[in-house]
Amino acid sequence: MKSERSKRLFQIANSLLPGGVNSPVRAFKAVGGNPLFIERAKGSRLYDVDGNVFIDYVLSWGPMILGHTHPEVTKAIKEAVSKGTSYGAPTEKEILLARLIKKAFPSIEKVRMVNSGTEATMSAIRAARGFTKRDKIIKFEGCYHGHADGLLAKAGSGAATLGIPDSPGVPEDYARNTITIPFNNIKVFKETVNRHRKDLAAVIVEPVAGNIGCVLPAPGFLEALREETERNEIVLIFDEVMTGFRVSYGGAQSFYKIKPDITCLGKVIGGGLPVGAYGGKKEIMSIIAPEGPVYQAGTLSGNPIAMTAGIATLTELAKKGTYEKLNKTAEMIEHGLKDASKRAGIKTRFYRAGTMFCTYFTDCEVIDYSTAKSSDTVKFGNFFRKMLNRGIYIAPSQFEAGFLSLSHSAADINKTIISAYNSFLEIK
Ligand code: KE4
């Protein structure tokens, strides 16, 4: 595969940007080699600067669920841009996107637009702390909620202990209020709530752990989170930045029928432009400035172009038959990848929630971060490179989810399955 131009651009980028990228996972560090510089995209395809074409399963890490350059989204953005790009004043478009979000997520009575998933979760936690007047939060090992200081924390000496920083630059003080415990472990969760109930402001969870690959909630896990937080007046925050409009139109909360107090959204709701949002119970959200005293703000929050892309995307997704089509494609790829791995005689585990999925190179059941780490990441790296050379662009990390779009055709899926079968055979 030709990659001279990408290589040259990466060299230049490295002299200008830390690691040559604007977000770490794009640097291909987990799989080796140099990242590809993308020239353009259309439908299910990415086209890089060396003329290579790929079927795209990263889809900008989730947002491009309609496929790239969807005509309705492109048309709406072009029209909006002719009226200006940002006013720093309210627009009707913020109302329209808020209405679409509220309709899809009945648990969201009031919502605030921000510019990223990080801002959404950071602000949701501040709202929960302001509302409960408590400081501690519980998060789950392997779940990623963006890069706000307090969320870059890991378990201390043991589960349920006060957190320690998970990155240089995060002060001990910021991390100590974040208690990190294993995903899907109801027993440890209940013990932790019991131990810290008086100080706990919130529990934040990815209802499907897409930042560990794709780890499904064990039966009763989400229910236990809901019951214990309800009983102890702790705010339950569902981080649906990835699962929102992805696991179903109403996200994981609709799929698993659990109603959180606050929901964080991002990715899909911006249709490829920078949008995040957090929203939930009126009594909590009314604490946010200027209605209440908890401060949160943003120059480009509710940006009219970004709102336009989000409105066009959610409007398309709301159309009849959309999720039936998406789920049919997802079932095709699930069946095909499981069958290819079996026929090639390589041990893998495949998990899917709606149109997000992951193949782990392990034979043990993946139920949390530690079992996910049993996956052979060297094998994954080889698989990644073989697939890339066959024109299939999957996430450059074992611990990231794959995504499907409305524009992935049956031919795309068949090509992917044949490529996977041959790549499995070669890496065995
Ligand atoms: P952003 O700040 O990147 O918009 O959102 C942070 C975030 C919050 N919550 C969840 C569940 C998320 O998955 C994310 C971001 N996801 C990563 C990939 N898993 C984005 C890719 C990247 O970091 O470049």
Coordinates of C-alpha atoms and ligand atoms in Angstrom, one line a residue:
M1 CA 0.0 0.0 0.0
K2 CA 1.5 3.4 -1.0
S3 CA 1.9 5.7 2.0
E4 CA 4.7 8.2 1.0
R5 CA 2.6 11.3 1.3
S6 CA 1.1 10.2 4.6
K7 CA 4.6 9.5 5.9
R8 CA 5.8 12.9 4.8
L9 CA 2.8 14.8 6.2
F10 CA 3.2 12.9 9.5
Q11 CA 6.9 14.0 9.7
I12 CA 5.8 17.6 9.3
A13 CA 2.9 17.2 11.7
N14 CA 5.3 15.8 14.3
S15 CA 7.2 19.1 14.2
L16 CA 4.1 21.1 14.8
L17 CA 1.7 18.9 16.9
P18 CA 2.5 16.8 20.0
G19 CA 2.8 13.3 18.5
G20 CA 1.8 14.7 15.2
V21 CA -1.9 14.5 16.0
N22 CA -4.7 16.4 17.7
S23 CA -6.0 13.4 19.6
P24 CA -3.7 10.5 20.8
V25 CA -5.5 7.5 19.5
R26 CA -5.1 8.7 16.0
A27 CA -1.3 8.3 16.1
F28 CA -1.5 4.5 15.6
K29 CA 0.8 4.0 18.6
A30 CA -1.2 0.9 19.8
V31 CA -0.7 -0.8 16.5
G32 CA 2.6 0.6 15.2
G33 CA 3.3 2.2 11.8
N34 CA 2.2 5.7 10.8
P35 CA -1.3 7.1 10.7
L36 CA -2.9 7.7 7.3
F37 CA -3.7 11.3 6.4
I38 CA -7.3 11.4 5.0
E39 CA -8.0 13.5 1.9
R40 CA -11.8 13.0 1.8
A41 CA -14.6 10.7 2.7
K42 CA -17.9 9.6 1.2
G43 CA -20.5 7.2 2.3
S44 CA -18.7 4.2 3.9
R45 CA -15.4 5.2 2.3
L46 CA -12.3 7.0 3.4
Y47 CA -9.8 8.2 0.8
D48 CA -6.3 8.9 2.0
V49 CA -3.7 11.3 0.5
D50 CA -1.9 8.5 -1.3
G51 CA -5.0 7.4 -3.2
N52 CA -5.9 4.4 -1.0
V53 CA -9.6 3.7 -0.4
F54 CA -10.9 2.1 2.8
I55 CA -14.2 0.8 4.1
D56 CA -14.4 2.9 7.3
Y57 CA -15.4 1.3 10.7
V58 CA -14.1 4.2 12.8
L59 CA -16.6 6.8 11.4
S60 CA -14.8 9.6 13.3
W61 CA -15.1 7.5 16.5
G62 CA -18.9 7.2 16.2
P63 CA -20.4 10.4 14.8
M64 CA -20.8 9.5 11.1
I65 CA -23.7 7.0 11.6
L66 CA -25.3 8.2 8.4
G67 CA -22.1 7.7 6.5
H68 CA -19.8 10.5 5.3
T69 CA -21.1 13.5 3.3
H70 CA -24.8 12.5 3.7
P71 CA -26.6 14.7 1.1
E72 CA -29.1 16.1 3.6
V73 CA -26.5 17.0 6.1
T74 CA -24.1 18.5 3.6
K75 CA -27.0 20.6 2.0
A76 CA -28.2 21.8 5.4
I77 CA -24.6 22.9 6.4
K78 CA -24.0 24.7 3.1
E79 CA -27.3 26.6 3.5
A80 CA -26.5 27.5 7.1
V81 CA -23.0 28.7 6.4
S82 CA -24.4 31.3 4.0
K83 CA -26.1 32.9 6.9
G84 CA -23.0 33.2 9.1
T85 CA -21.1 30.8 11.3
S86 CA -21.4 32.0 14.8
Y87 CA -23.3 34.8 16.6
G88 CA -22.8 34.2 20.3
A89 CA -26.5 34.7 20.7
P90 CA -29.5 32.3 20.9
T91 CA -30.8 30.8 17.7
E92 CA -33.9 28.8 17.0
K93 CA -31.7 25.9 15.9
E94 CA -30.7 25.3 19.6
I95 CA -34.4 24.8 20.3
L96 CA -34.9 22.4 17.4
L97 CA -31.9 20.2 18.4
A98 CA -33.0 20.3 22.1
R99 CA -36.5 19.1 21.1
L100 CA -35.1 16.3 19.0
I101 CA -32.9 15.2 21.9
K102 CA -35.7 15.4 24.4
K103 CA -38.0 13.4 22.1
A104 CA -35.4 10.6 21.8
F105 CA -34.5 10.7 25.5
P106 CA -37.6 11.2 27.7
S107 CA -35.3 11.3 30.8
I108 CA -33.9 14.6 29.5
E109 CA -36.3 17.3 30.7
K110 CA -33.7 20.1 30.2
V111 CA -30.5 20.0 28.2
R112 CA -27.4 22.2 27.8
M113 CA -25.4 22.1 24.6
V114 CA -21.6 22.2 24.9
N115 CA -18.7 21.5 22.4
S116 CA -17.5 18.0 23.3
G117 CA -18.2 14.9 25.3
T118 CA -15.6 15.9 27.8
E119 CA -17.4 19.2 28.5
A120 CA -20.7 17.3 28.8
T121 CA -19.4 14.8 31.5
M122 CA -17.3 17.5 33.3
S123 CA -20.4 19.7 33.5
A124 CA -22.8 16.9 34.5
I125 CA -20.5 16.0 37.4
R126 CA -20.4 19.7 38.5
A127 CA -24.2 19.8 38.3
A128 CA -24.4 16.7 40.4
R129 CA -22.0 18.1 43.0
G130 CA -23.8 21.4 43.1
F131 CA -27.1 19.7 43.5
T132 CA -26.1 17.2 46.2
K133 CA -23.5 19.4 47.9
R134 CA -21.3 16.2 48.0
D135 CA -17.8 15.8 46.4
K136 CA -17.1 12.1 45.6
I137 CA -18.0 10.2 42.4
I138 CA -17.8 6.6 41.4
K139 CA -16.6 5.6 37.9
F140 CA -15.7 2.2 36.4
E141 CA -12.3 0.9 35.4
G142 CA -11.7 1.2 31.7
C143 CA -14.6 3.6 31.1
Y144 CA -13.5 6.8 29.6
H145 CA -15.5 10.0 30.0
G146 CA -13.2 12.5 28.4
H147 CA -10.1 14.2 29.8
A148 CA -11.4 16.4 32.6
D149 CA -8.9 16.2 35.5
G150 CA -11.2 14.5 38.0
L151 CA -12.0 11.8 35.4
L152 CA -8.3 11.0 34.7
A153 CA -8.1 9.0 37.9
K154 CA -7.6 5.4 38.6
A155 CA -8.3 3.1 41.5
G156 CA -6.0 3.7 44.5
S157 CA -4.4 0.8 46.5
G158 CA -7.5 -1.2 45.9
A159 CA -11.0 -1.0 44.5
A160 CA -13.3 1.4 46.4
T161 CA -10.4 3.4 47.7
L162 CA -9.9 7.1 47.0
G163 CA -8.6 7.7 43.5
I164 CA -5.1 8.5 42.4
P165 CA -4.1 10.4 39.2
D166 CA -4.1 8.5 35.9
S167 CA -2.1 11.1 34.2
P168 CA 0.7 13.5 35.0
G169 CA -0.7 17.0 35.5
V170 CA -3.7 15.8 37.5
P171 CA -3.3 16.9 41.2
E172 CA -3.8 14.3 43.9
D173 CA -6.6 16.4 45.2
Y174 CA -8.5 16.3 42.0
A175 CA -8.2 12.5 41.8
R176 CA -9.0 11.6 45.4
N177 CA -12.7 12.3 45.0
T178 CA -13.0 9.8 42.1
I179 CA -13.4 6.2 43.2
T180 CA -12.8 3.7 40.5
I181 CA -14.2 0.2 40.7
P182 CA -14.6 -2.7 38.3
F183 CA -17.3 -2.5 35.6
N184 CA -20.1 -5.1 36.1
N185 CA -19.2 -5.9 39.7
I186 CA -22.4 -5.3 41.6
K187 CA -21.0 -6.6 44.9
V188 CA -18.1 -4.1 45.0
F189 CA -20.4 -1.3 43.7
K190 CA -22.9 -1.9 46.6
E191 CA -20.0 -2.1 49.2
T192 CA -18.5 1.2 47.8
V193 CA -21.9 3.0 48.0
N194 CA -22.3 1.8 51.5
R195 CA -18.9 2.9 52.5
H196 CA -19.1 6.4 50.9
R197 CA -22.8 7.1 50.7
K198 CA -22.6 10.3 52.7
D199 CA -20.1 11.8 50.4
L200 CA -21.2 10.5 47.0
A201 CA -22.5 13.1 44.5
A202 CA -22.7 10.9 41.4
V203 CA -22.1 7.6 39.8
I204 CA -21.0 7.9 36.1
V205 CA -21.1 5.0 33.7
E206 CA -20.9 4.1 30.1
P207 CA -23.9 1.8 30.0
V208 CA -22.1 -0.1 27.3
A209 CA -18.3 0.2 27.9
G210 CA -17.2 1.3 24.4
N211 CA -13.8 2.5 25.6
I212 CA -12.9 -1.0 26.6
G213 CA -13.9 -2.2 23.1
C214 CA -17.5 -3.2 23.6
V215 CA -18.3 -4.6 27.0
L216 CA -22.0 -5.2 27.7
P217 CA -23.7 -4.6 31.1
A218 CA -24.1 -7.9 33.0
P219 CA -27.7 -8.7 33.8
G220 CA -28.8 -6.6 36.8
F221 CA -25.8 -4.3 36.7
L222 CA -27.5 -1.2 35.4
E223 CA -30.5 -2.0 37.6
A224 CA -28.3 -2.1 40.7
L225 CA -26.8 1.2 39.8
R226 CA -30.2 2.7 39.5
E227 CA -31.6 1.2 42.7
E228 CA -28.6 2.1 44.9
T229 CA -28.3 5.7 43.6
E230 CA -32.1 6.2 44.0
R231 CA -32.0 4.9 47.6
N232 CA -29.1 7.1 48.6
E233 CA -30.1 10.2 46.6
I234 CA -26.9 9.9 44.4
V235 CA -27.1 11.3 40.9
L236 CA -26.9 8.6 38.3
I237 CA -25.1 9.9 35.1
F238 CA -25.3 7.8 31.9
D239 CA -22.4 8.8 29.7
E240 CA -24.1 8.1 26.3
V241 CA -21.6 10.1 24.3
M242 CA -20.9 7.0 22.3
T243 CA -24.1 4.9 22.9
G244 CA -26.5 7.7 22.3
F245 CA -28.4 7.2 19.0
R246 CA -25.9 4.4 18.4
V247 CA -27.2 1.5 20.5
S248 CA -30.7 2.6 19.6
Y249 CA -32.3 6.0 18.7
G250 CA -33.0 6.4 22.4
G251 CA -29.5 5.2 23.4
A252 CA -28.6 2.5 25.9
Q253 CA -31.1 3.8 28.4
S254 CA -34.0 3.0 26.0
F255 CA -32.4 -0.4 25.0
Y256 CA -31.9 -1.5 28.7
K257 CA -34.9 0.4 30.0
I258 CA -33.1 2.3 32.8
K259 CA -33.8 6.0 33.5
P260 CA -30.7 7.9 34.6
D261 CA -30.9 11.3 36.3
I262 CA -28.5 13.0 33.8
T263 CA -27.4 11.8 30.4
C264 CA -24.3 13.0 28.5
L265 CA -24.3 13.0 24.7
G266 CA -21.9 13.9 21.9
K267 CA -20.6 12.4 18.6
V268 CA -23.8 11.6 16.6
I269 CA -25.7 14.7 17.9
G270 CA -23.2 16.9 16.1
G271 CA -23.3 14.9 12.8
G272 CA -19.5 15.3 12.6
L273 CA -19.3 18.9 14.0
P274 CA -18.3 19.6 17.6
V275 CA -21.3 19.1 19.8
G276 CA -21.8 17.7 23.3
A277 CA -24.8 17.9 25.6
Y278 CA -25.8 17.1 29.1
G279 CA -29.4 17.0 30.3
G280 CA -31.8 15.3 32.7
K281 CA -34.1 16.1 35.5
K282 CA -35.4 19.7 35.6
E283 CA -34.7 19.9 39.3
I284 CA -31.0 19.2 38.7
M285 CA -30.5 21.1 35.4
S286 CA -32.2 24.2 36.8
I287 CA -29.1 24.6 39.1
I288 CA -27.0 25.5 36.0
A289 CA -26.3 29.2 35.3
P290 CA -27.9 31.5 34.6
E291 CA -31.0 29.8 36.0
G292 CA -29.0 28.6 39.0
P293 CA -25.6 29.1 40.6
V294 CA -23.5 26.3 39.1
Y295 CA -21.4 28.0 36.4
Q296 CA -20.8 26.5 33.0
A297 CA -20.3 28.4 29.7
G298 CA -18.9 28.2 26.2
T299 CA -18.2 30.6 23.4
L300 CA -19.3 28.2 20.6
S301 CA -21.9 26.2 22.6
G302 CA -25.0 25.8 20.4
N303 CA -23.0 27.0 17.4
P304 CA -25.6 27.3 14.5
I305 CA -23.6 25.3 12.0
A306 CA -23.1 22.5 14.5
M307 CA -26.7 22.6 15.5
T308 CA -27.7 22.4 11.8
A309 CA -25.5 19.3 11.3
G310 CA -27.0 17.7 14.4
I311 CA -30.6 18.5 13.4
A312 CA -30.1 17.1 9.9
T313 CA -28.5 13.9 11.3
L314 CA -31.1 13.2 14.0
T315 CA -33.9 14.0 11.5
E316 CA -32.5 11.4 9.1
L317 CA -32.1 8.9 11.9
A318 CA -35.7 9.4 13.1
K319 CA -37.0 8.2 9.7
K320 CA -38.9 4.9 9.6
G321 CA -36.9 1.8 9.0
T322 CA -33.5 3.4 9.8
Y323 CA -32.6 1.3 12.8
E324 CA -34.0 -1.9 11.2
K325 CA -31.6 -1.3 8.4
L326 CA -28.7 -0.5 10.7
N327 CA -29.4 -3.6 12.9
K328 CA -29.6 -5.8 9.8
T329 CA -26.2 -4.7 8.7
A330 CA -24.9 -5.2 12.3
E331 CA -26.3 -8.7 12.4
M332 CA -24.6 -9.5 9.1
I333 CA -21.2 -8.4 10.3
E334 CA -21.6 -10.2 13.7
H335 CA -22.5 -13.5 12.0
G336 CA -19.8 -13.0 9.4
L337 CA -16.9 -12.2 11.8
K338 CA -17.8 -15.0 14.2
D339 CA -18.1 -17.5 11.4
A340 CA -14.8 -16.3 9.8
S341 CA -12.9 -16.6 13.0
K342 CA -14.3 -20.1 13.6
R343 CA -13.5 -21.3 10.0
A344 CA -10.0 -19.8 10.3
G345 CA -9.5 -21.6 13.6
I346 CA -8.6 -18.6 15.7
K347 CA -10.0 -17.9 19.1
T348 CA -11.8 -14.6 19.3
R349 CA -14.8 -13.1 21.3
F350 CA -17.2 -10.8 19.6
Y351 CA -19.6 -8.4 21.3
R352 CA -22.1 -6.0 19.9
A353 CA -24.7 -3.5 21.1
G354 CA -26.7 -2.0 18.3
T355 CA -24.2 -0.8 15.7
M356 CA -21.1 -0.7 18.0
F357 CA -19.0 -3.9 18.3
C358 CA -15.6 -5.4 19.1
T359 CA -13.6 -8.5 18.3
Y360 CA -11.3 -9.5 21.1
F361 CA -8.3 -11.8 20.5
T362 CA -9.0 -13.9 23.6
D363 CA -10.8 -17.0 24.5
C364 CA -12.1 -15.8 27.8
E365 CA -15.4 -14.0 28.3
V366 CA -14.9 -10.2 28.4
I367 CA -16.9 -8.7 31.2
D368 CA -14.7 -5.8 32.4
Y369 CA -11.4 -4.1 31.8
S370 CA -9.2 -6.9 33.3
T371 CA -10.8 -9.6 31.2
A372 CA -10.6 -7.4 28.1
K373 CA -6.8 -7.1 28.8
S374 CA -6.5 -10.8 28.4
S375 CA -6.7 -10.1 24.6
D376 CA -3.6 -10.6 22.6
T377 CA -2.8 -7.0 21.5
V378 CA 0.1 -8.1 19.3
K379 CA -2.3 -10.4 17.4
F380 CA -4.7 -7.5 17.2
G381 CA -2.0 -5.2 15.8
N382 CA -1.2 -7.7 13.1
F383 CA -4.8 -8.1 12.3
F384 CA -5.2 -4.3 12.1
R385 CA -2.4 -4.0 9.6
K386 CA -3.6 -7.0 7.4
M387 CA -7.1 -5.5 7.3
L388 CA -5.7 -2.0 6.4
N389 CA -3.7 -3.5 3.5
R390 CA -6.9 -5.1 2.4
G391 CA -8.7 -1.8 2.4
I392 CA -10.5 -2.1 5.7
Y393 CA -10.0 0.7 8.2
I394 CA -10.8 -0.5 11.8
A395 CA -10.0 1.3 15.0
P396 CA -6.2 1.3 15.7
S397 CA -6.6 -0.1 19.2
Q398 CA -8.0 -3.3 20.6
F399 CA -9.9 -1.3 23.3
E400 CA -12.0 0.8 20.9
A401 CA -15.3 0.0 19.4
G402 CA -16.1 -0.5 15.7
F403 CA -19.0 1.4 14.2
L404 CA -21.4 0.9 11.3
S405 CA -23.3 3.4 9.2
L406 CA -26.4 3.5 7.1
S407 CA -24.1 3.7 4.1
H408 CA -22.3 0.3 4.7
S409 CA -23.6 -1.9 2.0
A410 CA -24.0 -5.7 1.9
A411 CA -21.0 -5.7 -0.5
D412 CA -19.0 -3.8 2.0
I413 CA -19.8 -6.3 4.7
N414 CA -19.0 -9.3 2.5
K415 CA -15.7 -7.7 1.5
T416 CA -14.9 -7.1 5.2
I417 CA -15.7 -10.7 6.2
I418 CA -13.6 -12.2 3.4
S419 CA -10.7 -9.8 4.4
A420 CA -11.1 -10.8 8.0
Y421 CA -11.1 -14.5 7.2
N422 CA -7.9 -14.2 5.2
S423 CA -6.3 -11.9 7.9
F424 CA -7.3 -14.3 10.7
L425 CA -5.6 -17.2 8.7
E426 CA -2.4 -15.2 8.3
I427 CA -2.0 -14.1 11.9
K428 CA -2.9 -17.5 13.4
Ligands
KE4_1 P1 -14.9 14.0 23.4 O1 -14.4 15.0 24.4 O2 -13.7 13.3 22.7 O3 -15.8 14.6 22.4 O4 -15.7 12.9 24.2 C1 -15.1 12.3 25.3 C2 -15.9 11.0 25.5 C3 -16.8 10.9 26.6 N1 -17.5 9.8 26.8 C4 -17.3 8.7 26.0 C5 -18.1 7.4 26.3 C6 -16.4 8.7 24.9 O5 -16.3 7.6 24.1 C7 -15.7 9.9 24.7 C8 -14.6 10.0 23.5 N2 -14.4 8.7 22.8 C9 -13.1 8.7 22.2 C10 -12.9 7.3 21.6 N3 -13.3 6.2 22.4 C11 -12.9 9.7 21.2 C12 -11.7 9.5 20.3 C13 -10.5 10.3 20.7 O6 -10.3 10.5 21.9 O7 -9.9 10.8 19.8

